[in-house]
Short mmCIF file of C-alpha atoms and ligand atoms in Angstrom, two decimals:
data_model
loop_
_atom_site.label_atom_id
_atom_site.label_comp_id
_atom_site.label_asym_id
_atom_site.label_seq_id
_atom_site.Cartn_x
_atom_site.Cartn_y
_atom_site.Cartn_z
CA MET A 1 190.80 124.45 204.83
CA PRO A 2 192.15 122.82 208.02
CA LEU A 3 190.02 122.26 210.69
CA VAL A 4 189.12 124.88 213.15
CA PRO A 5 191.66 124.40 216.00
CA MET A 6 189.85 122.61 219.02
CA THR A 7 190.96 121.68 222.28
CA PHE A 8 189.27 119.73 225.17
CA VAL A 9 189.72 120.79 228.72
CA LYS A 10 188.16 119.83 232.06
CA ALA A 11 185.16 122.03 232.93
CA GLU A 12 186.08 124.51 236.03
CA ASN A 13 183.40 123.91 238.68
CA ASP A 14 183.57 127.75 239.68
CA THR A 15 182.38 130.56 237.66
CA LYS A 16 185.61 132.31 237.48
CA ALA A 17 186.65 130.91 234.06
CA LEU A 18 183.01 131.64 232.63
CA ALA A 19 183.26 135.30 234.14
CA ALA A 20 186.81 135.83 232.61
CA HIS A 21 186.44 134.48 229.20
CA ALA A 22 186.80 137.30 226.62
CA GLY A 23 185.38 135.78 223.61
CA ARG A 24 182.40 133.90 223.03
CA VAL A 25 180.72 131.78 225.47
CA VAL A 26 178.19 128.96 224.49
CA VAL A 27 175.99 127.20 227.25
CA PHE A 28 173.02 125.14 226.73
CA ALA A 29 169.23 125.07 228.07
CA ASP A 30 166.15 123.44 227.18
CA ALA A 31 163.09 124.32 229.15
CA GLU A 32 165.47 125.22 231.81
CA PRO A 33 169.36 126.24 231.79
CA ASP A 34 171.70 123.41 232.38
CA THR A 35 173.98 123.51 235.42
CA VAL A 36 176.76 125.66 233.42
CA ALA A 37 174.01 127.84 232.14
CA ARG A 38 172.60 128.53 235.46
CA ARG A 39 176.20 129.96 236.64
CA VAL A 40 176.02 132.23 233.60
CA ASP A 41 172.71 133.21 234.57
CA ARG A 42 173.60 134.25 237.98
CA LEU A 43 176.92 136.04 236.57
CA THR A 44 174.57 138.00 234.32
CA LYS A 45 171.76 138.80 236.78
CA GLY A 46 169.33 136.67 235.03
CA ALA A 47 169.95 137.13 231.46
CA ILE A 48 169.48 133.34 230.72
CA LYS A 49 166.03 133.05 232.32
CA ARG A 50 164.83 136.09 230.69
CA ALA A 51 165.82 134.83 227.27
CA ILE A 52 164.42 131.37 228.13
CA GLU A 53 161.22 133.22 228.96
CA SER A 54 161.15 135.33 225.74
CA PRO A 55 158.83 134.56 222.89
CA ALA A 56 161.93 134.19 220.82
CA TRP A 57 162.97 130.99 222.73
CA LYS A 58 159.65 129.30 222.06
CA LYS A 59 160.53 129.45 218.22
CA ILE A 60 163.75 127.85 218.64
CA LYS A 61 164.45 124.32 217.87
CA PRO A 62 166.65 121.68 219.45
CA GLY A 63 170.35 122.70 218.17
CA GLN A 64 169.40 126.06 217.13
CA GLY A 65 170.34 129.28 219.44
CA LEU A 66 170.12 132.92 220.71
CA GLU A 67 172.84 135.41 221.13
CA LEU A 68 173.04 137.84 224.15
CA ALA A 69 175.65 140.26 222.96
CA PHE A 70 178.19 142.01 225.40
CA PRO A 71 176.52 140.55 228.57
CA ALA A 72 176.93 142.52 231.73
CA GLY A 73 178.86 140.75 234.56
CA MET A 74 181.13 138.72 232.08
CA ALA A 75 183.98 139.51 230.13
CA ALA A 76 182.70 137.67 227.00
CA SER A 77 181.80 139.57 223.74
CA ALA A 78 178.52 137.36 223.75
CA VAL A 79 176.70 134.36 225.08
CA GLN A 80 175.49 132.09 222.74
CA LEU A 81 172.42 130.28 224.41
CA ILE A 82 171.70 126.88 222.43
CA ARG A 83 168.70 124.80 222.75
CA LEU A 84 169.57 121.17 223.52
CA PRO A 85 167.14 118.61 225.12
CA LYS A 86 168.53 116.64 228.23
CA ARG A 87 169.45 113.40 226.45
CA ALA A 88 170.11 114.69 223.06
CA LYS A 89 170.58 112.39 220.08
CA PRO A 90 173.83 112.73 217.66
CA ASP A 91 171.74 114.73 215.01
CA ALA A 92 170.57 117.36 217.55
CA LEU A 93 174.05 117.66 219.24
CA ARG A 94 175.47 117.96 215.56
CA LYS A 95 172.99 120.45 214.89
CA ALA A 96 173.90 122.38 217.91
CA GLY A 97 177.64 122.15 217.00
CA ALA A 98 176.87 123.68 213.53
CA THR A 99 175.00 126.61 215.04
CA ILE A 100 178.16 127.08 217.13
CA GLY A 101 180.38 126.95 214.15
CA LYS A 102 178.28 129.09 211.82
CA ALA A 103 178.68 131.94 214.48
CA LEU A 104 182.00 131.57 215.22
CA GLY A 105 184.54 134.37 214.18
CA GLU A 106 188.28 135.26 214.93
CA GLU A 107 188.17 135.31 218.53
CA GLY A 108 186.81 131.57 218.89
CA ALA A 109 184.75 130.23 221.70
CA LEU A 110 184.51 128.62 224.93
CA VAL A 111 181.70 125.91 224.75
CA ALA A 112 180.68 125.24 228.11
CA ALA A 113 179.80 121.59 227.83
CA ALA A 114 179.93 120.06 231.32
CA ALA A 115 176.67 119.08 231.34
CA VAL A 116 176.17 117.64 227.88
CA LYS A 117 176.53 113.95 227.23
CA GLY A 118 178.12 113.23 223.66
CA ALA A 119 179.92 116.41 223.33
CA GLU A 120 182.03 114.58 220.71
CA TYR A 121 179.01 114.98 218.24
CA LEU A 122 178.88 118.95 219.28
CA ALA A 123 182.57 118.84 218.00
CA GLU A 124 181.67 116.88 214.77
CA GLY A 125 178.89 119.84 214.21
CA VAL A 126 181.33 122.79 214.83
CA ALA A 127 184.05 121.39 212.82
CA LEU A 128 181.98 120.76 209.85
CA ARG A 129 180.03 123.97 209.84
CA ALA A 130 183.28 126.25 210.70
CA TYR A 131 184.48 126.34 207.16
CA GLN A 132 185.24 129.24 204.74
CA PHE A 133 186.91 128.40 201.35
CA ALA A 134 189.94 130.29 200.34
CA ARG A 135 191.36 129.96 196.96
CA LYS A 136 194.62 128.43 196.89
CA ALA A 137 196.26 131.82 195.93
CA GLU A 138 194.86 133.48 198.91
CA ALA A 139 196.03 133.39 202.73
CA PRO A 140 193.61 131.29 204.56
CA LYS A 141 191.00 133.14 206.81
CA ALA A 142 191.91 133.20 210.58
CA GLN A 143 189.83 131.39 212.87
CA GLY A 144 189.88 131.69 216.54
CA GLU A 145 190.39 128.70 218.57
CA VAL A 146 187.29 126.52 220.16
CA THR A 147 187.84 125.40 223.68
CA VAL A 148 185.35 122.52 224.63
CA ALA A 149 185.11 122.52 228.44
CA CYS A 150 183.79 119.07 229.69
CA ALA A 151 183.28 116.72 232.43
CA ASP A 152 185.81 114.19 230.75
CA PRO A 153 188.02 115.89 228.43
CA ASP A 154 189.81 112.92 227.59
CA ALA A 155 187.06 110.64 226.74
CA VAL A 156 185.56 113.45 224.54
CA LYS A 157 188.66 114.06 222.81
CA ALA A 158 188.90 110.21 221.95
CA ALA A 159 185.31 109.83 220.97
CA SER A 160 185.67 112.96 218.43
CA ALA A 161 189.17 111.73 216.81
CA ASP A 162 187.42 109.66 214.29
CA LEU A 163 184.52 112.18 213.79
CA LEU A 164 187.10 114.86 213.13
CA ALA A 165 189.12 113.13 210.85
CA THR A 166 185.88 112.56 208.73
CA ALA A 167 185.33 116.27 208.89
CA ASP A 168 188.60 116.69 207.73
CA GLY A 169 187.99 114.70 204.63
CA VAL A 170 184.82 116.71 204.18
CA HIS A 171 186.96 119.86 203.90
CA PHE A 172 189.35 118.38 201.46
CA THR A 173 186.39 117.77 199.21
CA ARG A 174 185.03 121.16 199.66
CA ASP A 175 188.21 122.79 198.79
CA LEU A 176 188.73 120.73 195.74
CA VAL A 177 185.14 121.42 194.51
CA ASN A 178 185.09 125.04 195.23
CA GLU A 179 188.50 125.52 193.77
CA PRO A 180 188.15 127.22 190.01
CA ALA A 181 188.96 125.57 187.37
CA ASN A 182 192.00 127.62 186.18
CA ILE A 183 193.59 126.66 189.31
CA LEU A 184 192.31 123.04 189.88
CA THR A 185 193.63 121.89 186.65
CA THR A 186 193.80 117.87 186.16
CA THR A 187 197.62 118.09 187.03
CA GLU A 188 196.76 120.22 190.27
CA PHE A 189 193.93 117.63 191.55
CA ALA A 190 196.35 114.87 190.94
CA GLU A 191 199.07 116.66 192.99
CA ARG A 192 196.68 117.27 195.79
CA CYS A 193 196.18 113.27 195.73
CA VAL A 194 199.66 112.50 195.64
CA ALA A 195 200.24 114.80 198.76
CA MET A 196 198.15 112.47 200.68
CA ARG A 197 200.92 109.98 200.67
CA GLU A 198 201.99 111.73 203.96
CA LEU A 199 198.82 110.33 205.55
CA GLY A 200 199.89 106.66 204.55
CA LEU A 201 197.92 106.44 201.32
CA GLU A 202 199.55 104.74 198.35
CA VAL A 203 198.98 107.00 195.28
CA GLU A 204 199.54 106.59 191.64
CA VAL A 205 198.99 108.69 188.96
CA LEU A 206 198.29 107.25 185.49
CA GLU A 207 199.24 109.43 182.40
CA GLU A 208 198.04 109.56 179.10
CA PRO A 209 200.50 107.12 177.49
CA GLU A 210 199.46 104.68 180.06
CA LEU A 211 195.87 105.16 179.67
CA GLU A 212 196.15 104.75 175.96
CA LYS A 213 197.87 101.45 176.37
CA LEU A 214 194.96 100.25 178.70
CA GLY A 215 192.51 101.12 176.05
CA MET A 216 190.78 103.52 177.82
CA ARG A 217 189.22 105.45 174.62
CA ALA A 218 186.35 106.61 175.92
CA LEU A 219 188.02 108.71 178.82
CA LEU A 220 190.61 109.83 176.77
CA ALA A 221 188.17 111.18 173.92
CA VAL A 222 186.55 113.48 176.53
CA GLY A 223 190.07 114.98 177.32
CA GLN A 224 191.34 115.44 174.10
CA GLY A 225 190.27 118.91 173.47
CA SER A 226 191.95 120.16 176.31
CA ASP A 227 195.42 121.63 177.14
CA SER A 228 195.50 119.63 180.53
CA PRO A 229 196.37 116.27 180.20
CA SER A 230 193.95 113.45 181.23
CA LYS A 231 194.78 111.54 184.15
CA VAL A 232 193.64 108.36 186.36
CA VAL A 233 194.65 108.59 189.92
CA VAL A 234 194.54 105.37 192.31
CA MET A 235 194.54 105.97 195.98
CA ARG A 236 194.89 102.96 198.21
CA TRP A 237 194.28 102.56 201.98
CA GLN A 238 195.45 99.13 203.11
CA GLY A 239 194.23 99.01 206.71
CA GLY A 240 192.31 95.70 206.90
CA GLY A 241 194.87 92.84 206.25
CA SER A 242 194.75 90.89 202.92
CA GLU A 243 191.15 90.81 201.58
CA LYS A 244 190.33 92.30 198.45
CA PRO A 245 189.42 95.96 198.30
CA PHE A 246 186.04 98.16 198.33
CA ALA A 247 186.28 100.44 195.37
CA LEU A 248 185.15 104.04 195.37
CA ILE A 249 185.11 105.65 191.88
CA GLY A 250 184.75 109.23 190.91
CA LYS A 251 184.00 111.49 187.69
CA GLY A 252 186.30 114.11 187.73
CA VAL A 253 185.87 116.67 184.81
CA VAL A 254 187.49 119.50 186.31
CA PHE A 255 185.60 121.77 183.95
CA ASP A 256 182.27 120.57 181.59
CA THR A 257 181.88 122.93 178.69
CA GLY A 258 179.79 120.35 177.00
CA GLY A 259 182.54 120.16 174.53
CA ILE A 260 181.50 120.29 170.88
CA SER A 261 177.88 119.78 171.87
CA ILE A 262 178.56 123.02 173.97
CA LYS A 263 176.44 123.97 176.78
CA SER A 264 174.69 127.71 176.81
CA ALA A 265 176.39 130.50 178.51
CA SER A 266 174.23 130.92 181.34
CA GLY A 267 175.05 128.82 184.23
CA MET A 268 178.13 127.48 182.68
CA GLU A 269 180.23 128.63 185.55
CA ASP A 270 178.69 125.92 187.84
CA MET A 271 180.38 123.41 185.86
CA VAL A 272 183.53 124.22 188.07
CA MET A 273 182.10 121.30 190.42
CA ASP A 274 181.98 118.67 187.57
CA MET A 275 184.83 117.02 189.15
CA GLY A 276 182.41 116.47 192.55
CA GLY A 277 182.49 112.87 192.50
CA ALA A 278 186.29 112.61 192.22
CA GLY A 279 186.27 115.11 195.10
CA VAL A 280 184.11 112.93 197.43
CA VAL A 281 186.32 109.92 196.54
CA ALA A 282 189.75 111.95 197.42
CA GLY A 283 187.84 113.17 200.67
CA ALA A 284 186.54 109.89 201.75
CA MET A 285 190.05 108.21 201.20
CA ARG A 286 191.47 110.95 203.43
CA ALA A 287 188.92 110.25 206.05
CA LEU A 288 189.79 106.73 206.16
CA ALA A 289 193.59 107.32 206.24
CA GLY A 290 193.21 110.06 208.73
CA ARG A 291 191.01 107.66 211.11
CA LYS A 292 193.42 104.65 210.20
CA ALA A 293 190.23 102.51 209.20
CA LYS A 294 190.56 99.08 209.69
CA ALA A 295 189.67 98.34 205.97
CA ASN A 296 190.85 98.04 202.57
CA VAL A 297 189.59 100.57 200.31
CA VAL A 298 190.85 101.74 196.66
CA GLY A 299 189.81 104.98 195.44
CA VAL A 300 189.84 105.54 191.49
CA ILE A 301 189.31 108.93 189.78
CA GLY A 302 189.30 110.08 186.18
CA LEU A 303 190.63 113.46 185.71
CA VAL A 304 189.74 115.29 182.45
CA GLU A 305 188.74 118.56 181.15
CA ASN A 306 185.69 118.77 178.46
CA MET A 307 186.57 121.35 175.71
CA PRO A 308 185.51 122.20 172.52
CA ASP A 309 188.52 122.32 170.11
CA GLY A 310 190.04 121.35 166.96
CA ARG A 311 191.07 117.98 168.57
CA ALA A 312 187.91 117.43 170.40
CA GLN A 313 185.64 114.38 169.96
CA ARG A 314 182.67 115.25 167.61
CA PRO A 315 179.19 114.16 168.02
CA GLY A 316 178.74 110.77 165.80
CA ASP A 317 182.18 109.67 166.77
CA VAL A 318 182.52 106.26 167.99
CA VAL A 319 184.96 105.08 170.77
CA THR A 320 186.24 101.66 171.77
CA SER A 321 185.99 101.28 175.95
CA MET A 322 188.69 99.69 177.62
CA LYS A 323 186.06 96.72 178.04
CA GLY A 324 185.89 96.56 174.41
CA ASP A 325 182.38 97.73 173.97
CA THR A 326 181.78 100.57 171.43
CA ILE A 327 179.96 103.69 172.13
CA GLU A 328 178.47 106.03 169.63
CA VAL A 329 178.89 109.55 170.94
CA ILE A 330 175.66 111.42 170.37
CA ASN A 331 176.39 114.08 172.65
CA THR A 332 179.71 115.41 173.84
CA ASP A 333 178.04 116.71 176.84
CA ALA A 334 177.27 113.48 178.14
CA GLU A 335 180.90 112.71 179.04
CA GLY A 336 180.75 111.72 182.42
CA ARG A 337 179.61 108.05 181.81
CA LEU A 338 182.50 107.93 179.10
CA VAL A 339 184.84 108.66 182.07
CA LEU A 340 183.18 106.18 184.40
CA ALA A 341 183.01 103.44 182.02
CA ASP A 342 186.79 103.05 181.55
CA ILE A 343 187.59 103.82 185.34
CA MET A 344 184.92 101.39 186.75
CA TRP A 345 186.21 98.82 184.45
CA TYR A 346 189.80 99.43 185.18
CA ALA A 347 189.09 99.14 188.75
CA GLN A 348 187.19 95.66 188.62
CA ASP A 349 189.96 94.49 186.09
CA ARG A 350 192.89 95.30 188.47
CA PHE A 351 191.46 94.88 191.93
CA GLU A 352 188.51 92.41 191.71
CA PRO A 353 186.51 94.65 194.63
CA VAL A 354 184.12 93.01 196.71
CA GLY A 355 181.94 96.04 196.07
CA MET A 356 182.12 99.40 194.06
CA VAL A 357 180.50 102.64 194.55
CA ASP A 358 180.54 105.38 192.00
CA LEU A 359 180.04 108.83 192.24
CA ALA A 360 179.34 111.72 189.74
CA THR A 361 177.69 115.01 189.21
CA LEU A 362 176.08 112.98 186.07
CA THR A 363 172.73 114.36 185.08
CA GLY A 364 171.08 117.42 185.21
CA ALA A 365 167.59 114.87 185.32
CA ILE A 366 168.66 114.15 188.79
CA ILE A 367 168.07 117.70 189.91
CA VAL A 368 164.60 117.74 188.04
CA GLY A 369 163.74 114.70 189.94
CA LEU A 370 165.11 115.14 193.39
CA GLY A 371 166.10 118.74 193.73
CA HIS A 372 169.29 119.62 196.10
CA GLU A 373 167.94 117.58 199.21
CA LYS A 374 168.72 113.95 198.02
CA ALA A 375 171.20 112.12 195.77
CA GLY A 376 169.85 109.58 193.34
CA VAL A 377 170.89 105.93 194.29
CA PHE A 378 170.91 103.15 191.86
CA ALA A 379 172.09 99.64 192.72
CA ASN A 380 172.38 96.22 191.29
CA ASP A 381 172.39 94.97 194.75
CA ASP A 382 170.10 95.37 197.55
CA ALA A 383 172.22 94.50 200.50
CA LEU A 384 174.92 97.21 199.24
CA CYS A 385 172.22 99.66 198.45
CA ASP A 386 170.24 99.33 201.76
CA GLY A 387 173.99 99.42 203.53
CA PHE A 388 174.55 102.95 201.82
CA LEU A 389 171.05 104.35 202.48
CA LYS A 390 171.24 103.52 206.21
CA ALA A 391 174.76 105.05 206.20
CA ALA A 392 173.32 108.11 204.67
CA ALA A 393 170.49 108.39 206.80
CA ASP A 394 172.80 108.01 210.00
CA THR A 395 175.09 110.81 208.77
CA GLU A 396 172.17 112.81 207.69
CA GLU A 397 172.87 112.89 203.96
CA GLY A 398 169.98 112.94 201.73
CA ALA A 399 169.90 109.83 199.44
CA TRP A 400 166.92 108.50 197.36
CA ARG A 401 166.72 104.98 195.35
CA MET A 402 165.95 105.17 191.75
CA PRO A 403 165.33 102.54 189.40
CA LEU A 404 167.35 100.11 186.89
CA ASP A 405 165.48 98.21 184.62
CA PRO A 406 166.65 96.31 181.42
CA ALA A 407 163.50 98.15 179.82
CA TYR A 408 165.34 101.25 179.77
CA ASP A 409 168.25 99.71 177.67
CA GLU A 410 165.92 100.10 174.41
CA LEU A 411 166.75 103.84 174.96
CA ILE A 412 170.33 103.54 174.52
CA LYS A 413 170.74 101.12 171.49
CA SER A 414 172.90 102.47 168.47
CA ARG A 415 172.71 102.01 164.81
CA VAL A 416 176.66 101.75 164.50
CA ALA A 417 178.01 100.73 168.06
CA ASP A 418 177.05 98.61 171.28
CA MET A 419 175.42 101.49 172.71
CA LYS A 420 175.03 105.43 172.35
CA ASN A 421 175.74 107.81 175.01
CA VAL A 422 172.34 109.35 175.41
CA GLY A 423 168.95 107.93 175.59
CA GLY A 424 166.76 110.90 174.63
CA ARG A 425 164.43 113.34 176.86
CA THR A 426 163.08 111.25 178.95
CA ALA A 427 164.48 109.17 182.24
CA GLY A 428 167.78 110.89 181.79
CA SER A 429 169.42 109.91 185.16
CA VAL A 430 168.10 106.37 184.44
CA THR A 431 169.49 105.78 181.13
CA ALA A 432 172.96 107.32 182.22
CA ALA A 433 172.92 104.53 185.21
CA GLN A 434 171.77 101.93 182.61
CA PHE A 435 174.77 102.85 180.60
CA LEU A 436 177.06 102.54 183.67
CA GLN A 437 175.81 99.27 184.44
CA ARG A 438 177.22 97.73 180.81
CA PHE A 439 180.61 98.29 182.54
CA VAL A 440 179.88 96.55 185.87
CA LYS A 441 181.00 92.84 186.09
CA GLU A 442 178.62 90.02 186.84
CA GLY A 443 178.71 89.55 190.38
CA THR A 444 180.14 92.81 191.29
CA PRO A 445 177.84 94.57 193.96
CA TRP A 446 177.70 98.04 192.90
CA VAL A 447 176.02 101.45 193.70
CA HIS A 448 175.87 104.50 191.54
CA LEU A 449 175.36 107.77 192.99
CA ASP A 450 174.19 110.92 190.90
CA ILE A 451 175.09 113.76 193.28
CA ALA A 452 174.67 116.58 190.36
CA GLY A 453 172.01 118.24 192.92
CA VAL A 454 173.84 117.62 196.29
CA ALA A 455 177.47 118.34 195.64
CA PHE A 456 176.95 122.25 195.45
CA HIS A 457 174.45 124.52 196.95
CA SER A 458 173.95 128.19 195.99
CA LYS A 459 172.53 128.64 199.65
CA ASP A 460 174.06 127.58 203.20
CA THR A 461 173.10 123.97 204.26
CA ALA A 462 172.93 122.88 207.83
CA PHE A 463 176.55 121.86 207.87
CA ALA A 464 178.08 123.96 205.12
CA PRO A 465 178.17 127.53 203.97
CA LYS A 466 177.25 128.08 200.16
CA GLY A 467 179.07 126.43 197.73
CA ALA A 468 180.46 122.77 198.11
CA THR A 469 178.88 120.48 200.35
CA GLY A 470 181.00 117.66 200.71
CA TRP A 471 178.09 115.58 200.50
CA GLY A 472 178.86 111.79 200.63
CA VAL A 473 182.24 111.53 202.35
CA ARG A 474 180.45 110.85 205.72
CA ALA A 475 178.08 108.42 204.27
CA LEU A 476 180.67 106.55 202.68
CA ASP A 477 182.84 106.80 205.59
CA ALA A 478 179.92 105.27 207.55
CA LEU A 479 179.46 102.55 205.04
CA VAL A 480 183.02 101.27 205.26
CA ARG A 481 182.81 101.47 209.06
CA ALA A 482 179.53 99.46 208.81
CA LYS A 483 180.68 97.00 206.21
CA PHE A 484 184.34 96.21 207.43
CA GLU A 485 184.96 97.42 210.84
CA GLY A 486 181.65 95.95 212.67
N1 BES B 501 177.91 117.70 184.47
C1 BES B 501 176.60 117.50 183.76
C2 BES B 501 175.62 117.16 184.74
C3 BES B 501 175.13 118.21 185.44
C4 BES B 501 174.14 119.30 185.21
C5 BES B 501 175.78 118.63 186.97
C6 BES B 501 173.80 120.13 186.17
C7 BES B 501 175.57 119.14 187.61
C8 BES B 501 174.67 120.43 187.30
C9 BES B 501 176.75 116.30 182.56
O1 BES B 501 177.87 116.13 182.17
C10 BES B 501 175.64 116.52 181.66
O2 BES B 501 176.21 117.47 181.04
N2 BES B 501 174.69 115.99 181.58
C11 BES B 501 173.77 116.31 180.48
C12 BES B 501 173.51 114.88 179.93
C13 BES B 501 172.73 115.09 178.60
C14 BES B 501 173.61 115.65 177.31
C15 BES B 501 171.98 113.61 178.14
C16 BES B 501 172.61 116.81 181.14
O3 BES B 501 172.31 116.39 182.07
O4 BES B 501 172.03 117.71 180.64
MN1 MN B 502 178.44 117.19 180.28
ZN1 ZN B 503 179.54 116.68 182.93
#
């Protein structure tokens, strides 16, 4: 869904515009109303002050708000009074924006932010939270316009441009992840990437015969039971001169039945989000292009569907990866790592990236370990890992480092091949990461993000309604900014 329409205007000094606005009006207060809220207080004969003195206000945290419906003395349908400390930090401003975005309806809102410093973060929060999924087949839902009235609209508009471009990338990811698998086939996914050529991205789609020639038997084996053709999409953003790129790699299993090692029926519908890693890579590339990042980044995603079929791979099959290592497929439901093995190798082989981050809804075990709050972070390089963790903290995207250790390799030893694709019941997320590390070249700094728990929430979160979250787009964007645009 496109971002909610937003304009930045110069705040008027009188109360007329506030009194006359027919939609929602948003004002700010902490222990005291700010200058604009005070005007609304006069218009409403003290309603703001009464709200601030109420027991309800005491329970309200920075960024949260109260709603005064159909206030006397104003044309507004509602006044939303938001708690915001005087020198609010970006996170409180973003939360305040999200509170506005959540309540937003068809009539839009006038955000009276003349006294707010850092209104660009308000705008970011509004944009992130004001998201509603509409299937491709449906008409998009109508959203009213948001008018941000501020002291220096040009400065706020300029400061919010990059934040909004990134938010647009987040929405792009959410749309991909929310879309049902009968619509978002491998072909449709690739087409949505190709459409981003409009933004200046170079996009290539590698089809099965090319993948066959490249030797990507591990990836192809996953998709061979599906009627949807397997594809690899390469997206390049060249904003930074002639340096070698940074690489983002994504697991794009458009639906994961488990294959012949079929999953149980209950909850299988959730596997519509198993292309979440690829979704985040596509959204991050969109964000970089949208804000014209001064960096070279390549996104490589593997698009497959894991289905049981007469042609599907069997447990016990041995496949040869592009790298040349052989893999015994013990469990066809451990398919993500087979896809990643080949595209990680391909990306390093072709682009010699200065660093690489892969994202995948890889293991149920990471949900057991970390729940839905934090993604699992595995890394062979402390500097890149710390850079990512800092970017994630700054953007309020939960992340927690997990171990890699050769000791776990014992668990993926195979009798007949170089490795097997599952490690047994213990340390499932670590053995998966350990497997992936076999496909990282000596000297490539690498971070693996297991996003099975964070890509999709069954309840609303601070910045997203229930469903796809777009987790990772903002952190990756911030990582690229810090690493290459500093
Ligand atoms: N896509 C799943 C992991 C997953 C589970 C994502 C729950 C989101 C929510 C992955 O392909 C998978 O099936 N993993 C197996 C691995 C096992 C067979 C070693 C799992 O976690 O059970
Ligand atoms: Mn699986
Ligand atoms: Zn999967």
